[in-house]
């Protein structure tokens, strides 16, 4: 039995929200993939809170897309079971997103700590590993060392009064040997890049809370539609 009256408006609004959910799902997947790529290029390794967050974001995005599809089918066919399933799973996604947002806020300093430890560890491998050297060179485009350029003096395999050429403001071959302080970047990469990572963790957390608010509306509209469908069944 087709819904009537005000429920037609609710059904239309639910369709609009479902489209928004699909867009949010694609956005979450894109953000998760982007965050994973950034973390992979900043040498954060292992199963740590900071490195697991992008995986959680991608998983939630994929699941949200599937749930939105179920909701679309349920609203189109006015199927009681599909709408109940949609409302339950959307509630679970909302709880996961709120938990992820809280985790992002709680672990924002942990991300910077992980980055600092990994950066210093990989500085030790700079002269030994070409892949690590390539990553660090890209990261040092506007900075030098972990806290500052003097960190390179603590690397045993680096000669005295030398920093990687990537630390130079104007990069040329050998510019890091017997360098002039005015010719190199003095700011450390941990504060510069780590601060950017911490800031973006908060942006992702805020976005997750915003999406959760929209999902609350979806749950309310779905429950209204479920109630109308059930009433139609009882009349029949």
PDB file of C-alpha atoms in Angstrom:
ATOM      1  CA  UNK A   1       0.000   0.000   0.000  1.00  0.00           C
ATOM      2  CA  UNK A   2       1.469   3.375  -1.076  1.00  0.00           C
ATOM      3  CA  UNK A   3       2.105   6.033   1.550  1.00  0.00           C
ATOM      4  CA  UNK A   4      -0.145   9.065   1.454  1.00  0.00           C
ATOM      5  CA  UNK A   5      -0.298  12.659   2.647  1.00  0.00           C
ATOM      6  CA  UNK A   6       2.638  13.924   4.676  1.00  0.00           C
ATOM      7  CA  UNK A   7       4.494  10.625   4.297  1.00  0.00           C
ATOM      8  CA  UNK A   8       5.020  11.412   0.605  1.00  0.00           C
ATOM      9  CA  UNK A   9       6.994  14.452   1.687  1.00  0.00           C
ATOM     10  CA  UNK A  10       8.946  12.362   4.216  1.00  0.00           C
ATOM     11  CA  UNK A  11       9.678   9.790   1.503  1.00  0.00           C
ATOM     12  CA  UNK A  12      10.932  12.521  -0.838  1.00  0.00           C
ATOM     13  CA  UNK A  13      13.170  13.990   1.884  1.00  0.00           C
ATOM     14  CA  UNK A  14      14.492  10.509   2.600  1.00  0.00           C
ATOM     15  CA  UNK A  15      15.446  10.157  -1.072  1.00  0.00           C
ATOM     16  CA  UNK A  16      17.320  13.446  -0.848  1.00  0.00           C
ATOM     17  CA  UNK A  17      19.145  12.275   2.282  1.00  0.00           C
ATOM     18  CA  UNK A  18      19.991   8.961   0.614  1.00  0.00           C
ATOM     19  CA  UNK A  19      21.639  10.855  -2.238  1.00  0.00           C
ATOM     20  CA  UNK A  20      23.514  12.904   0.352  1.00  0.00           C
ATOM     21  CA  UNK A  21      24.599   9.680   2.083  1.00  0.00           C
ATOM     22  CA  UNK A  22      25.957   8.315  -1.207  1.00  0.00           C
ATOM     23  CA  UNK A  23      27.906  11.548  -1.722  1.00  0.00           C
ATOM     24  CA  UNK A  24      29.176  11.407   1.877  1.00  0.00           C
ATOM     25  CA  UNK A  25      30.184   7.757   1.387  1.00  0.00           C
ATOM     26  CA  UNK A  26      32.218   8.624  -1.708  1.00  0.00           C
ATOM     27  CA  UNK A  27      33.707  11.573   0.193  1.00  0.00           C
ATOM     28  CA  UNK A  28      34.679   9.389   3.160  1.00  0.00           C
ATOM     29  CA  UNK A  29      36.336   6.847   0.868  1.00  0.00           C
ATOM     30  CA  UNK A  30      38.247   9.635  -0.892  1.00  0.00           C
ATOM     31  CA  UNK A  31      39.333  11.190   2.431  1.00  0.00           C
ATOM     32  CA  UNK A  32      40.368   7.791   3.777  1.00  0.00           C
ATOM     33  CA  UNK A  33      42.412   6.960   0.676  1.00  0.00           C
ATOM     34  CA  UNK A  34      43.984  10.431   0.719  1.00  0.00           C
ATOM     35  CA  UNK A  35      44.847  10.141   4.414  1.00  0.00           C
ATOM     36  CA  UNK A  36      46.355   6.696   3.841  1.00  0.00           C
ATOM     37  CA  UNK A  37      48.510   8.026   1.002  1.00  0.00           C
ATOM     38  CA  UNK A  38      49.662  10.961   3.138  1.00  0.00           C
ATOM     39  CA  UNK A  39      50.519   8.691   6.074  1.00  0.00           C
ATOM     40  CA  UNK A  40      52.375   6.277   3.791  1.00  0.00           C
ATOM     41  CA  UNK A  41      54.472   9.204   2.540  1.00  0.00           C
ATOM     42  CA  UNK A  42      55.188  10.418   6.077  1.00  0.00           C
ATOM     43  CA  UNK A  43      56.665   7.079   7.135  1.00  0.00           C
ATOM     44  CA  UNK A  44      54.065   6.316   9.811  1.00  0.00           C
ATOM     45  CA  UNK A  45      54.149   2.533   9.948  1.00  0.00           C
ATOM     46  CA  UNK A  46      52.534  -0.285  11.930  1.00  0.00           C
ATOM     47  CA  UNK A  47      49.106  -0.805  13.456  1.00  0.00           C
ATOM     48  CA  UNK A  48      48.918   2.419  15.461  1.00  0.00           C
ATOM     49  CA  UNK A  49      45.862   4.605  16.182  1.00  0.00           C
ATOM     50  CA  UNK A  50      47.003   7.180  13.649  1.00  0.00           C
ATOM     51  CA  UNK A  51      47.602   4.674  10.871  1.00  0.00           C
ATOM     52  CA  UNK A  52      44.368   2.724  11.486  1.00  0.00           C
ATOM     53  CA  UNK A  53      42.109   5.776  11.291  1.00  0.00           C
ATOM     54  CA  UNK A  54      42.145   5.985   7.433  1.00  0.00           C
ATOM     55  CA  UNK A  55      41.206   2.284   7.228  1.00  0.00           C
ATOM     56  CA  UNK A  56      38.233   2.878   9.536  1.00  0.00           C
ATOM     57  CA  UNK A  57      37.145   5.886   7.444  1.00  0.00           C
ATOM     58  CA  UNK A  58      37.294   3.867   4.196  1.00  0.00           C
ATOM     59  CA  UNK A  59      35.380   0.951   5.762  1.00  0.00           C
ATOM     60  CA  UNK A  60      32.662   3.283   7.066  1.00  0.00           C
ATOM     61  CA  UNK A  61      32.393   4.949   3.636  1.00  0.00           C
ATOM     62  CA  UNK A  62      31.920   1.620   1.830  1.00  0.00           C
ATOM     63  CA  UNK A  63      29.398   0.399   4.406  1.00  0.00           C
ATOM     64  CA  UNK A  64      27.491   3.694   4.280  1.00  0.00           C
ATOM     65  CA  UNK A  65      27.183   3.410   0.487  1.00  0.00           C
ATOM     66  CA  UNK A  66      25.767  -0.127   0.779  1.00  0.00           C
ATOM     67  CA  UNK A  67      23.348   0.927   3.526  1.00  0.00           C
ATOM     68  CA  UNK A  68      22.189   3.898   1.427  1.00  0.00           C
ATOM     69  CA  UNK A  69      21.487   1.475  -1.437  1.00  0.00           C
ATOM     70  CA  UNK A  70      19.412  -0.717   0.898  1.00  0.00           C
ATOM     71  CA  UNK A  71      17.524   2.363   2.091  1.00  0.00           C
ATOM     72  CA  UNK A  72      16.833   3.448  -1.484  1.00  0.00           C
ATOM     73  CA  UNK A  73      15.436   0.015  -2.355  1.00  0.00           C
ATOM     74  CA  UNK A  74      13.361  -0.048   0.829  1.00  0.00           C
ATOM     75  CA  UNK A  75      11.896   3.428   0.251  1.00  0.00           C
ATOM     76  CA  UNK A  76      11.178   2.723  -3.431  1.00  0.00           C
ATOM     77  CA  UNK A  77       9.396  -0.564  -2.734  1.00  0.00           C
ATOM     78  CA  UNK A  78       8.063   0.648   0.644  1.00  0.00           C
ATOM     79  CA  UNK A  79       9.400  -2.558   2.140  1.00  0.00           C
ATOM     80  CA  UNK A  80       9.082  -2.784   5.916  1.00  0.00           C
ATOM     81  CA  UNK A  81      12.020  -5.192   6.459  1.00  0.00           C
ATOM     82  CA  UNK A  82      14.418  -3.229   4.237  1.00  0.00           C
ATOM     83  CA  UNK A  83      13.589   0.037   5.981  1.00  0.00           C
ATOM     84  CA  UNK A  84      14.067  -1.522   9.417  1.00  0.00           C
ATOM     85  CA  UNK A  85      17.412  -2.911   8.263  1.00  0.00           C
ATOM     86  CA  UNK A  86      18.366   0.506   6.875  1.00  0.00           C
ATOM     87  CA  UNK A  87      17.495   2.287  10.137  1.00  0.00           C
ATOM     88  CA  UNK A  88      19.429  -0.219  12.276  1.00  0.00           C
ATOM     89  CA  UNK A  89      22.578  -0.196  10.144  1.00  0.00           C
ATOM     90  CA  UNK A  90      22.501   3.588   9.780  1.00  0.00           C
ATOM     91  CA  UNK A  91      22.364   3.835  13.578  1.00  0.00           C
ATOM     92  CA  UNK A  92      25.416   1.570  13.831  1.00  0.00           C
ATOM     93  CA  UNK A  93      27.319   3.664  11.269  1.00  0.00           C
ATOM     94  CA  UNK A  94      26.465   6.822  13.187  1.00  0.00           C
ATOM     95  CA  UNK A  95      27.840   5.312  16.412  1.00  0.00           C
ATOM     96  CA  UNK A  96      31.062   4.241  14.633  1.00  0.00           C
ATOM     97  CA  UNK A  97      31.508   7.724  13.138  1.00  0.00           C
ATOM     98  CA  UNK A  98      31.015   9.397  16.519  1.00  0.00           C
ATOM     99  CA  UNK A  99      33.525   6.961  18.043  1.00  0.00           C
ATOM    100  CA  UNK A 100      35.989   7.668  15.194  1.00  0.00           C
ATOM    101  CA  UNK A 101      35.560  11.423  15.701  1.00  0.00           C
ATOM    102  CA  UNK A 102      36.255  11.075  19.423  1.00  0.00           C
ATOM    103  CA  UNK A 103      39.264   8.843  18.698  1.00  0.00           C
ATOM    104  CA  UNK A 104      40.568  11.392  16.199  1.00  0.00           C
ATOM    105  CA  UNK A 105      40.365  14.119  18.832  1.00  0.00           C
ATOM    106  CA  UNK A 106      41.865  11.979  21.616  1.00  0.00           C
ATOM    107  CA  UNK A 107      44.739  10.682  19.463  1.00  0.00           C
ATOM    108  CA  UNK A 108      45.548  13.976  17.702  1.00  0.00           C
ATOM    109  CA  UNK A 109      48.721  14.349  19.790  1.00  0.00           C
ATOM    110  CA  UNK A 110      49.503  10.650  19.345  1.00  0.00           C
ATOM    111  CA  UNK A 111      49.670  11.184  15.577  1.00  0.00           C
ATOM    112  CA  UNK A 112      52.354  13.828  16.018  1.00  0.00           C
ATOM    113  CA  UNK A 113      54.250  11.634  18.500  1.00  0.00           C
ATOM    114  CA  UNK A 114      54.220   8.712  16.054  1.00  0.00           C
ATOM    115  CA  UNK A 115      55.379  10.965  13.249  1.00  0.00           C
ATOM    116  CA  UNK A 116      58.232  12.326  15.381  1.00  0.00           C
ATOM    117  CA  UNK A 117      59.465   8.859  16.374  1.00  0.00           C
ATOM    118  CA  UNK A 118      59.249   7.482  12.839  1.00  0.00           C
ATOM    119  CA  UNK A 119      60.913  10.530  11.309  1.00  0.00           C
ATOM    120  CA  UNK A 120      63.891  10.291  13.667  1.00  0.00           C
ATOM    121  CA  UNK A 121      64.133   6.541  13.103  1.00  0.00           C
ATOM    122  CA  UNK A 122      64.200   6.978   9.343  1.00  0.00           C
ATOM    123  CA  UNK A 123      66.794   9.739   9.582  1.00  0.00           C
ATOM    124  CA  UNK A 124      69.136   6.989  10.809  1.00  0.00           C
ATOM    125  CA  UNK A 125      68.429   5.053   7.589  1.00  0.00           C
ATOM    126  CA  UNK A 126      68.853   8.037   5.275  1.00  0.00           C
ATOM    127  CA  UNK A 127      72.389   7.235   4.074  1.00  0.00           C
ATOM    128  CA  UNK A 128      71.623   3.484   3.849  1.00  0.00           C
ATOM    129  CA  UNK A 129      68.271   3.335   2.084  1.00  0.00           C
ATOM    130  CA  UNK A 130      67.570   5.138  -1.196  1.00  0.00           C
ATOM    131  CA  UNK A 131      63.781   4.805  -0.835  1.00  0.00           C
ATOM    132  CA  UNK A 132      63.847   6.370   2.641  1.00  0.00           C
ATOM    133  CA  UNK A 133      66.192   9.086   1.377  1.00  0.00           C
ATOM    134  CA  UNK A 134      63.782   9.886  -1.460  1.00  0.00           C
ATOM    135  CA  UNK A 135      60.814  10.213   0.917  1.00  0.00           C
ATOM    136  CA  UNK A 136      62.737  12.385   3.384  1.00  0.00           C
ATOM    137  CA  UNK A 137      64.032  14.595   0.570  1.00  0.00           C
ATOM    138  CA  UNK A 138      60.458  15.277  -0.577  1.00  0.00           C
ATOM    139  CA  UNK A 139      59.363  16.018   2.975  1.00  0.00           C
ATOM    140  CA  UNK A 140      62.254  18.432   3.543  1.00  0.00           C
ATOM    141  CA  UNK A 141      61.203  20.757   0.734  1.00  0.00           C
ATOM    142  CA  UNK A 142      60.350  23.446   3.338  1.00  0.00           C
ATOM    143  CA  UNK A 143      61.985  22.121   6.505  1.00  0.00           C
ATOM    144  CA  UNK A 144      65.057  20.270   7.751  1.00  0.00           C
ATOM    145  CA  UNK A 145      65.521  17.572  10.379  1.00  0.00           C
ATOM    146  CA  UNK A 146      63.009  16.538  13.032  1.00  0.00           C
ATOM    147  CA  UNK A 147      63.153  19.468  15.486  1.00  0.00           C
ATOM    148  CA  UNK A 148      65.583  21.494  13.316  1.00  0.00           C
ATOM    149  CA  UNK A 149      68.591  21.063  11.039  1.00  0.00           C
ATOM    150  CA  UNK A 150      70.960  20.290  13.959  1.00  0.00           C
ATOM    151  CA  UNK A 151      69.351  16.825  14.278  1.00  0.00           C
ATOM    152  CA  UNK A 152      71.449  15.698  11.324  1.00  0.00           C
ATOM    153  CA  UNK A 153      74.604  16.232  13.401  1.00  0.00           C
ATOM    154  CA  UNK A 154      73.448  13.330  15.611  1.00  0.00           C
ATOM    155  CA  UNK A 155      73.368  10.862  12.711  1.00  0.00           C
ATOM    156  CA  UNK A 156      76.635   8.854  12.948  1.00  0.00           C
ATOM    157  CA  UNK A 157      76.788   8.071   9.229  1.00  0.00           C
ATOM    158  CA  UNK A 158      76.496  11.740   8.261  1.00  0.00           C
ATOM    159  CA  UNK A 159      79.725  13.706   8.157  1.00  0.00           C
ATOM    160  CA  UNK A 160      80.177  16.820  10.295  1.00  0.00           C
ATOM    161  CA  UNK A 161      78.762  20.134   9.041  1.00  0.00           C
ATOM    162  CA  UNK A 162      76.577  18.352   6.535  1.00  0.00           C
ATOM    163  CA  UNK A 163      72.839  18.076   5.922  1.00  0.00           C
ATOM    164  CA  UNK A 164      70.988  16.498   2.991  1.00  0.00           C
ATOM    165  CA  UNK A 165      70.912  18.716  -0.089  1.00  0.00           C
ATOM    166  CA  UNK A 166      67.106  18.779   0.223  1.00  0.00           C
ATOM    167  CA  UNK A 167      67.515  21.030   3.286  1.00  0.00           C
ATOM    168  CA  UNK A 168      68.879  23.824   1.100  1.00  0.00           C
ATOM    169  CA  UNK A 169      66.568  26.674   0.114  1.00  0.00           C
ATOM    170  CA  UNK A 170      67.992  26.515  -3.395  1.00  0.00           C
ATOM    171  CA  UNK A 171      68.804  22.850  -3.944  1.00  0.00           C
ATOM    172  CA  UNK A 172      72.004  22.094  -5.846  1.00  0.00           C
ATOM    173  CA  UNK A 173      74.295  19.080  -5.744  1.00  0.00           C
ATOM    174  CA  UNK A 174      76.538  19.289  -2.674  1.00  0.00           C
ATOM    175  CA  UNK A 175      74.839  22.382  -1.235  1.00  0.00           C
ATOM    176  CA  UNK A 176      74.414  20.594   2.107  1.00  0.00           C
ATOM    177  CA  UNK A 177      78.159  20.110   2.584  1.00  0.00           C
ATOM    178  CA  UNK A 178      79.780  22.797   4.787  1.00  0.00           C
ATOM    179  CA  UNK A 179      76.493  24.660   4.526  1.00  0.00           C
ATOM    180  CA  UNK A 180      75.731  28.253   5.439  1.00  0.00           C
ATOM    181  CA  UNK A 181      72.871  28.477   7.958  1.00  0.00           C
ATOM    182  CA  UNK A 182      71.221  31.221   5.928  1.00  0.00           C
ATOM    183  CA  UNK A 183      71.067  28.921   2.899  1.00  0.00           C
ATOM    184  CA  UNK A 184      69.094  26.082   4.543  1.00  0.00           C
ATOM    185  CA  UNK A 185      65.664  25.606   6.104  1.00  0.00           C
ATOM    186  CA  UNK A 186      65.902  25.995   9.873  1.00  0.00           C
ATOM    187  CA  UNK A 187      62.384  24.836  10.853  1.00  0.00           C
ATOM    188  CA  UNK A 188      61.972  21.168  11.813  1.00  0.00           C
ATOM    189  CA  UNK A 189      59.729  18.875   9.753  1.00  0.00           C
ATOM    190  CA  UNK A 190      57.969  17.307  12.758  1.00  0.00           C
ATOM    191  CA  UNK A 191      56.428  20.585  13.864  1.00  0.00           C
ATOM    192  CA  UNK A 192      55.651  21.714  10.328  1.00  0.00           C
ATOM    193  CA  UNK A 193      54.243  18.484   8.853  1.00  0.00           C
ATOM    194  CA  UNK A 194      53.114  16.910  12.129  1.00  0.00           C
ATOM    195  CA  UNK A 195      51.106  20.025  12.939  1.00  0.00           C
ATOM    196  CA  UNK A 196      49.424  19.779   9.540  1.00  0.00           C
ATOM    197  CA  UNK A 197      48.562  16.124  10.180  1.00  0.00           C
ATOM    198  CA  UNK A 198      47.126  16.895  13.619  1.00  0.00           C
ATOM    199  CA  UNK A 199      45.053  19.745  12.208  1.00  0.00           C
ATOM    200  CA  UNK A 200      43.605  17.535   9.469  1.00  0.00           C
ATOM    201  CA  UNK A 201      42.734  14.796  11.963  1.00  0.00           C
ATOM    202  CA  UNK A 202      40.512  17.386  13.680  1.00  0.00           C
ATOM    203  CA  UNK A 203      38.967  18.345  10.314  1.00  0.00           C
ATOM    204  CA  UNK A 204      38.115  14.690   9.633  1.00  0.00           C
ATOM    205  CA  UNK A 205      36.651  14.341  13.142  1.00  0.00           C
ATOM    206  CA  UNK A 206      34.483  17.439  12.648  1.00  0.00           C
ATOM    207  CA  UNK A 207      33.296  16.143   9.253  1.00  0.00           C
ATOM    208  CA  UNK A 208      32.369  12.788  10.821  1.00  0.00           C
ATOM    209  CA  UNK A 209      30.246  14.548  13.454  1.00  0.00           C
ATOM    210  CA  UNK A 210      28.547  16.631  10.743  1.00  0.00           C
ATOM    211  CA  UNK A 211      27.695  13.519   8.730  1.00  0.00           C
ATOM    212  CA  UNK A 212      26.417  11.827  11.912  1.00  0.00           C
ATOM    213  CA  UNK A 213      23.955  14.700  12.409  1.00  0.00           C
ATOM    214  CA  UNK A 214      22.583  14.209   8.883  1.00  0.00           C
ATOM    215  CA  UNK A 215      22.307  10.481   9.577  1.00  0.00           C
ATOM    216  CA  UNK A 216      20.146  11.205  12.619  1.00  0.00           C
ATOM    217  CA  UNK A 217      17.666  12.899  10.268  1.00  0.00           C
ATOM    218  CA  UNK A 218      17.818   9.853   7.990  1.00  0.00           C
ATOM    219  CA  UNK A 219      17.038   7.557  10.926  1.00  0.00           C
ATOM    220  CA  UNK A 220      14.088   9.737  11.978  1.00  0.00           C
ATOM    221  CA  UNK A 221      12.633   9.847   8.445  1.00  0.00           C
ATOM    222  CA  UNK A 222      13.175   6.089   8.031  1.00  0.00           C
ATOM    223  CA  UNK A 223      11.347   5.385  11.299  1.00  0.00           C
ATOM    224  CA  UNK A 224       8.449   7.625  10.212  1.00  0.00           C
ATOM    225  CA  UNK A 225       8.226   5.776   6.912  1.00  0.00           C
ATOM    226  CA  UNK A 226       8.397   2.399   8.696  1.00  0.00           C
ATOM    227  CA  UNK A 227       5.533   3.449  10.952  1.00  0.00           C
ATOM    228  CA  UNK A 228       3.449   4.517   7.936  1.00  0.00           C
ATOM    229  CA  UNK A 229       4.178   1.265   6.072  1.00  0.00           C
ATOM    230  CA  UNK A 230       3.243  -0.756   9.143  1.00  0.00           C
ATOM    231  CA  UNK A 231      -0.001   1.164   9.531  1.00  0.00           C
ATOM    232  CA  UNK A 232      -0.777   0.417   5.878  1.00  0.00           C
ATOM    233  CA  UNK A 233      -0.235  -3.298   6.475  1.00  0.00           C
ATOM    234  CA  UNK A 234      -2.567  -3.207   9.506  1.00  0.00           C
ATOM    235  CA  UNK A 235      -5.319  -1.509   7.467  1.00  0.00           C
ATOM    236  CA  UNK A 236      -4.979  -4.203   4.819  1.00  0.00           C
TER     237      UNK A 236
END
